[in-house]
CSV table of C-alpha atoms in Angstrom, one decimal:
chain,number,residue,atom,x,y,z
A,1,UNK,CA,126.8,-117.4,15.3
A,2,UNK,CA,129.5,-119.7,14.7
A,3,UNK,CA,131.7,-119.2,11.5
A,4,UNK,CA,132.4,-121.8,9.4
A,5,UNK,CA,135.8,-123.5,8.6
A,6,UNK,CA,137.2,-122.9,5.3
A,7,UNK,CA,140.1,-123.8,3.6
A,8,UNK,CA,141.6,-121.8,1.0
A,9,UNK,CA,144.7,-121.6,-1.2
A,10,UNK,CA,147.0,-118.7,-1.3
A,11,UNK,CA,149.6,-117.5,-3.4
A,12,UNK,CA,152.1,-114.9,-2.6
A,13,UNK,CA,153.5,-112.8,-5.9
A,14,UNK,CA,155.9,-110.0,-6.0
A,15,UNK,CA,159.1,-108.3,-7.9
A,16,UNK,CA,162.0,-110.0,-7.0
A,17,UNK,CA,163.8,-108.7,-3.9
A,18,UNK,CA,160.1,-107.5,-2.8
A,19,UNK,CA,160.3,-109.6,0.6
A,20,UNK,CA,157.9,-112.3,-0.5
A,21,UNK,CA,159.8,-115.3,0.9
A,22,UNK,CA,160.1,-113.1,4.1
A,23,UNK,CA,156.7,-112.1,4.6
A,24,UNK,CA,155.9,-116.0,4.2
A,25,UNK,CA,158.0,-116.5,6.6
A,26,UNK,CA,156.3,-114.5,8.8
A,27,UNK,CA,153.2,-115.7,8.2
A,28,UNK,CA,154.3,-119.5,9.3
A,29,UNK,CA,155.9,-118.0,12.0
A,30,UNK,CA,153.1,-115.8,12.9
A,31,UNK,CA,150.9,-119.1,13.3
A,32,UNK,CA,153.0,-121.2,14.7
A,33,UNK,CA,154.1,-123.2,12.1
A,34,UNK,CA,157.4,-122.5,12.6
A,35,UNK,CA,159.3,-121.8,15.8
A,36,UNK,CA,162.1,-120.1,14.2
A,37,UNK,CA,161.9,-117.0,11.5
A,38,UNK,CA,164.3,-118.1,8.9
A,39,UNK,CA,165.6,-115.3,6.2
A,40,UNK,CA,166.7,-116.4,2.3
A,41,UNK,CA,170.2,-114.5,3.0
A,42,UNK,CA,170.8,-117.2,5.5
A,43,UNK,CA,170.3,-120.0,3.4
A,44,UNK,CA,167.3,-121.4,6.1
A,45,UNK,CA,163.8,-120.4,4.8
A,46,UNK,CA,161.3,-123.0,5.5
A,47,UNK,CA,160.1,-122.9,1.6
A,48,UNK,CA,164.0,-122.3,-0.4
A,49,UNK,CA,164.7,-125.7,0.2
A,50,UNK,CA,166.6,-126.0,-3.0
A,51,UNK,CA,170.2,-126.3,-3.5
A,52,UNK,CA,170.3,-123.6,-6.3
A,53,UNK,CA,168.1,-121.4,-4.5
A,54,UNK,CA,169.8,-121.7,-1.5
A,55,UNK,CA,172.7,-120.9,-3.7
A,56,UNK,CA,171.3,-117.8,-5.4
A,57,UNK,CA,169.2,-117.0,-2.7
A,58,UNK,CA,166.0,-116.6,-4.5
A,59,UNK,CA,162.9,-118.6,-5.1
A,60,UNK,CA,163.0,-120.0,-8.3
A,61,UNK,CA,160.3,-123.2,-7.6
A,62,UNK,CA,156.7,-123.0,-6.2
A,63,UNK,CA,156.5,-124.3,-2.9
A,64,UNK,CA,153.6,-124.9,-0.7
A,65,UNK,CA,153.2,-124.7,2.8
A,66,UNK,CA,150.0,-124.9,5.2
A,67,UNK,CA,149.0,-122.8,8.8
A,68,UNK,CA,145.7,-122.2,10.2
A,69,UNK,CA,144.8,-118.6,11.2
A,70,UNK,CA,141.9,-118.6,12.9
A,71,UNK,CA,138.8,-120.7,11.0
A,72,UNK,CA,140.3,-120.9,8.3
A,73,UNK,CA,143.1,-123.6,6.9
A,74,UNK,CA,145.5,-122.0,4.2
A,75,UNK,CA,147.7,-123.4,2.0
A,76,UNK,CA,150.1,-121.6,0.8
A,77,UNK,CA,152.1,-121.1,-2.3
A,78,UNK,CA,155.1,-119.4,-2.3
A,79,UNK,CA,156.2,-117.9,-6.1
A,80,UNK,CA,159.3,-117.2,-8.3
A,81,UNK,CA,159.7,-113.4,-8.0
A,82,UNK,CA,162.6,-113.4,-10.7
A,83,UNK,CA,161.3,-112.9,-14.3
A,84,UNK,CA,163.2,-115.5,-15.6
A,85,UNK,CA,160.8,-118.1,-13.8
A,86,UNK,CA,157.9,-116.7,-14.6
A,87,UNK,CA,156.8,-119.7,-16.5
A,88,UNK,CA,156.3,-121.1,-12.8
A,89,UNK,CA,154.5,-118.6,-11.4
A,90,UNK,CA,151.8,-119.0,-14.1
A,91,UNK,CA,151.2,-122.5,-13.7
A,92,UNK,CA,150.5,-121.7,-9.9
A,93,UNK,CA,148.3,-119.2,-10.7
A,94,UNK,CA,145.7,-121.8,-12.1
A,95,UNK,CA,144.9,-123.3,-8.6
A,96,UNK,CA,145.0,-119.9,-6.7
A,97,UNK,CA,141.7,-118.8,-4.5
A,98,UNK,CA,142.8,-115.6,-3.6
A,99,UNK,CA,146.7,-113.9,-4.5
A,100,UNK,CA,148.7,-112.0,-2.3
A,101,UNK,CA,150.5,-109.5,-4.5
A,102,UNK,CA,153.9,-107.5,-2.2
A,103,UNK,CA,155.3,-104.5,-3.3
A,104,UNK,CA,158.7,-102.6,-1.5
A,105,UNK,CA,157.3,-99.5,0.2
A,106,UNK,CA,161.0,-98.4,-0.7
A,107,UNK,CA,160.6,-99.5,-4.8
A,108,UNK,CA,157.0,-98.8,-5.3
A,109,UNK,CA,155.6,-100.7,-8.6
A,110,UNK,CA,157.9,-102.1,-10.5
A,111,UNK,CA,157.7,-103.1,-13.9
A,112,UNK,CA,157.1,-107.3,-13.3
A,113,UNK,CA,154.6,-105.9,-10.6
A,114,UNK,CA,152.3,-104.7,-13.5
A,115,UNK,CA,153.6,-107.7,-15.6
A,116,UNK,CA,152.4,-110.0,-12.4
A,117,UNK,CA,149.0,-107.5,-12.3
A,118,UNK,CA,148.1,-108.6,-15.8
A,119,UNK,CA,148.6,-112.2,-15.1
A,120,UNK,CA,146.2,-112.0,-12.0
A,121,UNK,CA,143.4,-109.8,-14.3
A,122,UNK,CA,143.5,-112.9,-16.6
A,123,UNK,CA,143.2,-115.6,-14.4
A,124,UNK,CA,140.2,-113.8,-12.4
A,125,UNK,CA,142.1,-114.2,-8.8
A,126,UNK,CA,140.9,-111.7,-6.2
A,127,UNK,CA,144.1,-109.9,-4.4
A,128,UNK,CA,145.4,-108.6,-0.7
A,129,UNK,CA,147.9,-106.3,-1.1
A,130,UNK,CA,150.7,-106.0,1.5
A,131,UNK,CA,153.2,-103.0,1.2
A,132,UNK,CA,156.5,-104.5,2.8
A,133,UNK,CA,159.4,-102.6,4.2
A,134,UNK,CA,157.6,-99.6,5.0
A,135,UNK,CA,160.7,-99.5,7.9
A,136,UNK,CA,163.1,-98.6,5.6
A,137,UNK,CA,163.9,-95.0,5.2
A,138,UNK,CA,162.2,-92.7,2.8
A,139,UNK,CA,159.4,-94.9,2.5
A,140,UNK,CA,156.3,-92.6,1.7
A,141,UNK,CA,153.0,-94.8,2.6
A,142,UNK,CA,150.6,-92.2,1.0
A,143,UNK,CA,152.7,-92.0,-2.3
A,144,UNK,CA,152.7,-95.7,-2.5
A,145,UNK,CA,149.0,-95.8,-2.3
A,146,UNK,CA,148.6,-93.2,-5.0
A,147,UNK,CA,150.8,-95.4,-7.4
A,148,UNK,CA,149.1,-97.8,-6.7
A,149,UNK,CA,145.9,-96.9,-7.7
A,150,UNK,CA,147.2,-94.7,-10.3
A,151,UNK,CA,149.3,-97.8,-12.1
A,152,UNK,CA,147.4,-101.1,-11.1
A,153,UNK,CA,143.7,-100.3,-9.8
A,154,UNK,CA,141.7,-97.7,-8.4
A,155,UNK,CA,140.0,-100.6,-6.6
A,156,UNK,CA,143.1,-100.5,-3.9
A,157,UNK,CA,142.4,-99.7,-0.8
A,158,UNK,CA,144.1,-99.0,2.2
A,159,UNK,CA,142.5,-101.5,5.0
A,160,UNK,CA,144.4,-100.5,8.0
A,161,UNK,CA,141.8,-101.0,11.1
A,162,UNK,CA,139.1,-102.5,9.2
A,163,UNK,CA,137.4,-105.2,10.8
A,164,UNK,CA,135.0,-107.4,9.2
A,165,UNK,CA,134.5,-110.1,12.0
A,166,UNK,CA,130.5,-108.8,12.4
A,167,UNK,CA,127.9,-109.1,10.2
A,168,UNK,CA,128.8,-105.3,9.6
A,169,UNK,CA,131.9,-103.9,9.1
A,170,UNK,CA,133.8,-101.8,12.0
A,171,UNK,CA,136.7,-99.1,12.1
A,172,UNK,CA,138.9,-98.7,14.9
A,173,UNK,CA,142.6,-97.2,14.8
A,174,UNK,CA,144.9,-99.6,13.9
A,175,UNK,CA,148.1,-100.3,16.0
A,176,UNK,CA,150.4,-101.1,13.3
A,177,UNK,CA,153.1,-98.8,13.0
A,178,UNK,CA,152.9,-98.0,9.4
A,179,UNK,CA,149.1,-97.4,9.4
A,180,UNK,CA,147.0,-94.6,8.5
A,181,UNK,CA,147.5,-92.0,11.3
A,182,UNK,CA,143.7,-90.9,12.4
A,183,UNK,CA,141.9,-92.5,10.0
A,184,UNK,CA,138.1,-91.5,9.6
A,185,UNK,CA,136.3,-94.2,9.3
A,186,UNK,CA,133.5,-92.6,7.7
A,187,UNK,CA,136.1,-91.5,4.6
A,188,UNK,CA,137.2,-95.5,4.9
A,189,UNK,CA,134.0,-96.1,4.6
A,190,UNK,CA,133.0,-94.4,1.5
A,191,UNK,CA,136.1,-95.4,-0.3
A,192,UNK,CA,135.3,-99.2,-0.3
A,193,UNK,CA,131.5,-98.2,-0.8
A,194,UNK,CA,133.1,-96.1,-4.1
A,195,UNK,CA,134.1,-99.6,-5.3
A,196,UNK,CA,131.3,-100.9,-6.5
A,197,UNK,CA,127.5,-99.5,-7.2
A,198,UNK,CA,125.7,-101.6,-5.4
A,199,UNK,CA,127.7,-101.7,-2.3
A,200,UNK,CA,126.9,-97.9,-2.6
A,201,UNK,CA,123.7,-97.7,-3.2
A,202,UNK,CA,123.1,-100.1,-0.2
A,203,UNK,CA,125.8,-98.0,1.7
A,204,UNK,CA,124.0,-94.6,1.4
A,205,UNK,CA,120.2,-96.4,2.5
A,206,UNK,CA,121.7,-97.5,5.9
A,207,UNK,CA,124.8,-96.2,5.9
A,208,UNK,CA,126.6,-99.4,6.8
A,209,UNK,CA,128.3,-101.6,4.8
A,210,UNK,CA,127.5,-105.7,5.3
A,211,UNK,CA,130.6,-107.8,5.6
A,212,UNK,CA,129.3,-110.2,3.3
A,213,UNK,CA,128.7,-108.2,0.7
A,214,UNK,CA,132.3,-106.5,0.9
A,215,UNK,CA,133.6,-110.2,0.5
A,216,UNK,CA,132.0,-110.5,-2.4
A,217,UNK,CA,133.4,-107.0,-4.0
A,218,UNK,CA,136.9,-108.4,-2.8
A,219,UNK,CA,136.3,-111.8,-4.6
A,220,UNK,CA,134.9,-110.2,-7.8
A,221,UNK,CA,138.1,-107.8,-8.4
A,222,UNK,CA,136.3,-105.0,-7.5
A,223,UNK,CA,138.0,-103.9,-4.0
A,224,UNK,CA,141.6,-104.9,-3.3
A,225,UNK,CA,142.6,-104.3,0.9
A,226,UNK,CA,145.7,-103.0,1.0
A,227,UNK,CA,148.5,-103.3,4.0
A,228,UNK,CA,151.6,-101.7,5.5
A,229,UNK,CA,154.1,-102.8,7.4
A,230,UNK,CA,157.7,-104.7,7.9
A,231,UNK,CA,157.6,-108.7,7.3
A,232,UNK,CA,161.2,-109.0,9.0
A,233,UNK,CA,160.2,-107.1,11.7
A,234,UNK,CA,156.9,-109.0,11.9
A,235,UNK,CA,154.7,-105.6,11.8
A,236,UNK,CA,151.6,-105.1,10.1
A,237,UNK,CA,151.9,-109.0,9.7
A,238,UNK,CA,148.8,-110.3,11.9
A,239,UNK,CA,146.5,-107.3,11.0
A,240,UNK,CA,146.8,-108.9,7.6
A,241,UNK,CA,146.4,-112.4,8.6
A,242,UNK,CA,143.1,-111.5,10.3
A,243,UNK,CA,142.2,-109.7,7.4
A,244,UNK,CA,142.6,-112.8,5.2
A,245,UNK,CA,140.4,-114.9,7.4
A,246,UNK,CA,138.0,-112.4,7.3
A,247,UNK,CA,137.3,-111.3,3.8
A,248,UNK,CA,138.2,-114.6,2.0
A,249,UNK,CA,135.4,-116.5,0.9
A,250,UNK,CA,135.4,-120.4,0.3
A,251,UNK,CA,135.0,-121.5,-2.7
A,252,UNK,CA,132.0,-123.7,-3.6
A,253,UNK,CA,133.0,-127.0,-4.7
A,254,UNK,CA,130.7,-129.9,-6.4
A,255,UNK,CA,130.3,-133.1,-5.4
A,256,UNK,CA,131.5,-135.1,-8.6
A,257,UNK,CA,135.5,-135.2,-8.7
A,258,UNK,CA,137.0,-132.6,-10.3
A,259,UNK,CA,141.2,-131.8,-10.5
A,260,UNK,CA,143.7,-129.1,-12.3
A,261,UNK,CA,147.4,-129.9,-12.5
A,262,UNK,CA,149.5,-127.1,-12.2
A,263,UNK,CA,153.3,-128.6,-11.8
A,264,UNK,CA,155.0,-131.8,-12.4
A,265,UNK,CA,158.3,-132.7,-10.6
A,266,UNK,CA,160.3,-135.8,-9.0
A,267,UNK,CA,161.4,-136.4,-5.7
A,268,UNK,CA,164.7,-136.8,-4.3
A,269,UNK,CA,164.6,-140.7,-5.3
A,270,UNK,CA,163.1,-139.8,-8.9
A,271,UNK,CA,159.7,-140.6,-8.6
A,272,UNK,CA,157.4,-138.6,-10.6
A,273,UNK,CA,154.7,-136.3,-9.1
A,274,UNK,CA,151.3,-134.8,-10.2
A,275,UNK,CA,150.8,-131.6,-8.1
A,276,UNK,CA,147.4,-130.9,-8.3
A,277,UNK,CA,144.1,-129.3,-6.6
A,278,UNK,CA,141.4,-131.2,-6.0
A,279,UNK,CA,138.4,-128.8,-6.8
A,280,UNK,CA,135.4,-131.2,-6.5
A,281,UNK,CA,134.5,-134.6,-4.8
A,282,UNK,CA,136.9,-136.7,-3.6
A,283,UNK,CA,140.9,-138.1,-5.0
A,284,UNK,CA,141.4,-141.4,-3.4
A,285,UNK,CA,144.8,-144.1,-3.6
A,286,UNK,CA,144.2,-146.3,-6.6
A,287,UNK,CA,141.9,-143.7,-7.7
A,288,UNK,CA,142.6,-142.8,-11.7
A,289,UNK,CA,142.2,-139.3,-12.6
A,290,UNK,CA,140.6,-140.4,-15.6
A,291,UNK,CA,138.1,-143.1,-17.0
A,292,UNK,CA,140.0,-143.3,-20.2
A,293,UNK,CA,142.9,-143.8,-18.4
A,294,UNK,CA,144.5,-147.4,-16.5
A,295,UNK,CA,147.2,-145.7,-14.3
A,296,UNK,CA,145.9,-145.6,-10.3
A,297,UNK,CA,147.4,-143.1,-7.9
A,298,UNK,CA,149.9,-145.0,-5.6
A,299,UNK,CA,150.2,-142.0,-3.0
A,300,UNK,CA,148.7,-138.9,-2.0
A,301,UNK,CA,151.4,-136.7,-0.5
A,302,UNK,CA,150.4,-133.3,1.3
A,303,UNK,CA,153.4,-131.2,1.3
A,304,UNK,CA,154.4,-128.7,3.6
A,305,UNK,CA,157.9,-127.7,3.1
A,306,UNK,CA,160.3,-130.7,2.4
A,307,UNK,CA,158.1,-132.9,4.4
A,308,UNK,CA,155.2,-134.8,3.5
A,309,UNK,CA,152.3,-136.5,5.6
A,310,UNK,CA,150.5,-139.8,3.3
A,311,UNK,CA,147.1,-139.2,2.9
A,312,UNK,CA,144.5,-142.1,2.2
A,313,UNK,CA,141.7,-139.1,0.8
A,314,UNK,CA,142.3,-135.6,-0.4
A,315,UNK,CA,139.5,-133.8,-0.1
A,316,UNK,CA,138.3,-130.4,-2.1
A,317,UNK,CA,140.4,-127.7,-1.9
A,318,UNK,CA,143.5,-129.9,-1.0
A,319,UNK,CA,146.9,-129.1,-3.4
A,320,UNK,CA,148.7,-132.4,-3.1
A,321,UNK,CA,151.4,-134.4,-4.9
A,322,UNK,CA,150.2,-137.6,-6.2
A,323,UNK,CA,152.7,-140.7,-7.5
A,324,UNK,CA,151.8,-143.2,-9.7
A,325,UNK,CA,150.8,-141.1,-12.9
A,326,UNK,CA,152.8,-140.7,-16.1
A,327,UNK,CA,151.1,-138.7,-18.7
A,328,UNK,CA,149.9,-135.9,-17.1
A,329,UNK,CA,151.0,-131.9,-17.8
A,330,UNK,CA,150.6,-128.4,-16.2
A,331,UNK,CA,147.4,-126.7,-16.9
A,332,UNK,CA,145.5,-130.3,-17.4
A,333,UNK,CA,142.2,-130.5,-16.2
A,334,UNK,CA,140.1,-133.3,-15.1
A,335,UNK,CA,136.1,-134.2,-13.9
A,336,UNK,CA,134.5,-130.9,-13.1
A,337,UNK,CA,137.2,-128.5,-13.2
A,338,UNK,CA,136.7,-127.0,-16.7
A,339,UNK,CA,138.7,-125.4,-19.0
A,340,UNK,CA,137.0,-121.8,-18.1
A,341,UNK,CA,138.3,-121.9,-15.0
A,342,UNK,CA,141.7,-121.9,-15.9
């Protein structure tokens, strides 16, 4: 049976000095969205296109960026990691689908991570976990998962050689070099099963567990798949790319407009832009994002990176930029996105 196409919006969080612009790196790269890996201490990542970030060589504005992996189109939102900009990440969180949370396999969980852990609980946003630099020495991949667990949720994981590509969901030994070694798949089995009590209860009648039904544990907080590898060396990268095709679910989105702001900024010749998600219906040029109000969009930018393609028609689950709007804010809704979801 054919899947279908879905388009979803990610959001990559971590410490600072985790590997986050890194590991989005490699994900572009990993997709073919970029031909060349570039690395924040070389002033040349795709997403710290910034002068002062460039400069301090962190992220210190959200950025978005879209691949396709698969069936499925992301767009992707790449973070402050620095504490000092947390504002930022917030605001991004209000348009997430699903979060990608990094931690160092060399720091473990660090104090923002459970910061960034709370901030995730609140807004409801399912996670992937990806352990990065597991190739630097002394990393200890069992000990990490064990903090984990112990100091964000028992719900994590580790989803090394889990395939979920079949209406049931398969093991096999995964060949990423910071995977579980010999990995039962019946033990993997049980431990997602463990997650949630109706996943077990179905678990134990036929002993398998149905891929759509892990999807839905994933996307109600209850399971969290964890990874393990290197983003600058590139491993453990597309086990977790596949991994986010396959247990991501679409959203369902209405058929009446609907919109949530989540930044405001200006481009390089001043002109002020709405960034926003459409989560319902249609946002059209000369649209207004209102009925009270009389401003009409002038321009739908789609960004990815620095550069933009001019869209006629974003359609749901788009982030874009739109120009021609002066009185909107971050965390304004509009149409059918409510304030609940938020």
């Amino acid at each position: 049976m054919e899947q279908e196409h879905k388009q979803l919006v990610i959001g990559i969080l971590a410490h600072v000095d985790s590997g986050k612009t890194t590991l989005s790196e490699a994900l572009l790269y990993g997709t073919g969205t970029i031909r060349k890996l570039g690395r924040v201490d070389h002033k040349d990542a795709f997403l710290d296109t910034d002068a002062l970030e460039k400069a301090r060589g962190i992220t210190i504005f959200s950025k978005q960026a879209l691949f396709t992996a698969g069936n499925t189109d992301f767009t992707l939102l790449d973070t402050p990691g620095h504490v000092d900009f947390s504002t930022e990440t917030e605001r991004t969180l209000q348009v997430l689908d699903y979060a990608v949370l990094i931690v160092s396999g060399a720091d473990g969980v660090q104090g923002h991570t459970e910061t960034l852990w709370r901030l995730l609980r609140r807004y409801r946003i399912p996670v992937f976990i990806f352990v990065n630099k597991m190739d630097q020495k002394g990393t200890d991949r069992d000990a990490v998962l064990a903090s984990l667990k112990e100091r964000l949720d028992h719900g994590v994981v580790d989803f090394s050689g889990v395939i979920g590509n079949e209406d049931v969901l398969t093991f096999s030994a995964s060949a990423e070099p910071f995977a579980a070694v010999c990995r039962d798949p019946e033990e993997a089995a049980e431990e997602i099963a463990t997650c949630d009590e109706v996943l077990l209860e179905a678990y134990l009648a036929d002993g398998t567990l149905k891929t759509d039904d892990v999807r839905k544990v994933i996307h109600d907080r209850k399971l969290f798949p964890c990874f393990f590898g290197s983003a600058l060396k590139l491993s453990g990268v597309r086990e977790f790319l596949t991994a986010l095709g396959e247990f991501a679910s679409c959203p369902d989105y209405t058929k009446d407009f609907g919109a949530k702001v989540f930044k405001i900024s200006r481009d390089e010749a001043g002109v002020r832009m709405t960034h926003l998600k459409v989560t319902g219906g249609s946002l059209k040029i000369r649209d207004s994002l209102s009925p009270d109000s009389e401003e009409k969009i002038n321009q739908i930018r789609l960004y990815s990176g620095s550069k933009f393609e001019a869209l006629k028609e974003a359609e749901p689950g788009m982030v874009v930029a739109v120009t021609g709007i002066s009185d909107t804010r971050p965390g304004q809704v509009f149409g059918t996105a409510s304030e609940s979801a938020l």
